[in-house]
Amino acid sequence: AQSVTQLDSQVPVFEEAPVELRCNYSSSVSVYLFWYVQYPNQGLQLLLKYLSGSTLVESINGFEAEFNKSQTSFHLRKPSVHISDTAEYFCAVSPFSGGYNKLIFGAGTRLAVHP
Amino acid sequence: NAGVMQNPRHLVRRRGQEARLRCSPMKGHSHVYWYRQLPEEGLKFMVYLQKENIIDESGMPKERFSAEFPKEGPSILRIQQVVRGDSAAYFCASSPASRGGNYGYTFGSGTRLTVV
């Protein structure tokens, strides 16, 4: 079985400051890793994903995440946040399997960017 | 190309009534997943369907909940005799193939069910 722990339920930060949202996972099999973002009253949007290859993955809006296999972590970072980054961020894993993949989500981290 | 369409966006039901939530997957997607988001929690997998088949319903409550994805029309998540604990946001996602994890699912905007 898999589980995902997002260590911070809320992260307040000032605009233009750096931010790190932490995610650790537990799994007995290899997994794919994802970060999703949910803006208020909207669905989830895929922010970035790690499937294989380079352990550092980037999104188009300045976020990046690094897969650390030894620490079973997939922390999300941004060097300078904007007000518009205020949202809830979900880390998720999907186990490699012979059939389909379903997502196991963490409880989410609410990022609040203040002016 | 329209995304995953869910309706209604908001649904209010009295205890004991039935709730029907609809999901139209993206064009070309034949795999549908339903997730439930309880307040202050992450999303929990409920059920995975292909056209006319339920593949995995391991996350569905044993009673009152059912799902279908007919040959024609949207996928339906039905909750009979709703209770206050059913109040949640219900999200549908679709993918073009079974290995949805590889592609990253496309989620709809959700249906927010409130039971009064």
PDB file of N, CA and C in Angstrom, chain B residues 47-56 68-70:
ATOM      1  N   VAL B  47     -13.805   4.993  -7.411  1.00  0.00           N
ATOM      2  CA  VAL B  47     -14.125   3.974  -8.403  1.00  0.00           C
ATOM      3  C   VAL B  47     -13.484   4.328  -9.731  1.00  0.00           C
ATOM      4  N   TYR B  48     -13.161   3.265 -10.491  1.00  0.00           N
ATOM      5  CA  TYR B  48     -12.583   3.414 -11.828  1.00  0.00           C
ATOM      6  C   TYR B  48     -13.458   2.639 -12.803  1.00  0.00           C
ATOM      7  N   LEU B  49     -13.870   3.310 -13.868  1.00  0.00           N
ATOM      8  CA  LEU B  49     -14.751   2.679 -14.834  1.00  0.00           C
ATOM      9  C   LEU B  49     -14.220   2.859 -16.252  1.00  0.00           C
ATOM     10  N   GLN B  50     -14.495   1.856 -17.058  1.00  0.00           N
ATOM     11  CA  GLN B  50     -14.393   1.998 -18.496  1.00  0.00           C
ATOM     12  C   GLN B  50     -15.812   1.895 -19.042  1.00  0.00           C
ATOM     13  N   LYS B  51     -15.968   2.130 -20.309  1.00  0.00           N
ATOM     14  CA  LYS B  51     -17.306   2.075 -20.893  1.00  0.00           C
ATOM     15  C   LYS B  51     -17.980   0.743 -20.539  1.00  0.00           C
ATOM     16  N   GLU B  52     -19.111   0.837 -19.871  1.00  0.00           N
ATOM     17  CA  GLU B  52     -19.965  -0.293 -19.513  1.00  0.00           C
ATOM     18  C   GLU B  52     -19.321  -1.257 -18.522  1.00  0.00           C
ATOM     19  N   ASN B  53     -18.194  -0.902 -17.946  1.00  0.00           N
ATOM     20  CA  ASN B  53     -17.532  -1.806 -17.000  1.00  0.00           C
ATOM     21  C   ASN B  53     -17.034  -1.054 -15.780  1.00  0.00           C
ATOM     22  N   ILE B  54     -17.242  -1.650 -14.623  1.00  0.00           N
ATOM     23  CA  ILE B  54     -16.605  -1.165 -13.406  1.00  0.00           C
ATOM     24  C   ILE B  54     -15.349  -2.003 -13.213  1.00  0.00           C
ATOM     25  N   ILE B  55     -14.197  -1.317 -13.188  1.00  0.00           N
ATOM     26  CA  ILE B  55     -12.932  -2.033 -13.111  1.00  0.00           C
ATOM     27  C   ILE B  55     -12.466  -2.173 -11.662  1.00  0.00           C
ATOM     28  N   ASP B  56     -12.616  -1.102 -10.906  1.00  0.00           N
ATOM     29  CA  ASP B  56     -12.164  -1.112  -9.509  1.00  0.00           C
ATOM     30  C   ASP B  56     -13.092  -0.222  -8.710  1.00  0.00           C
ATOM     31  N   GLU B  68     -21.843   4.195 -12.718  1.00  0.00           N
ATOM     32  CA  GLU B  68     -21.970   3.561 -14.021  1.00  0.00           C
ATOM     33  C   GLU B  68     -21.356   4.451 -15.082  1.00  0.00           C
ATOM     34  N   PHE B  69     -20.995   3.848 -16.180  1.00  0.00           N
ATOM     35  CA  PHE B  69     -20.453   4.569 -17.327  1.00  0.00           C
ATOM     36  C   PHE B  69     -21.014   3.860 -18.559  1.00  0.00           C
ATOM     37  N   PRO B  70     -22.194   4.264 -18.997  1.00  0.00           N
ATOM     38  CA  PRO B  70     -22.864   3.548 -20.093  1.00  0.00           C
ATOM     39  C   PRO B  70     -22.172   3.774 -21.424  1.00  0.00           C
TER      40      PRO B  70
END
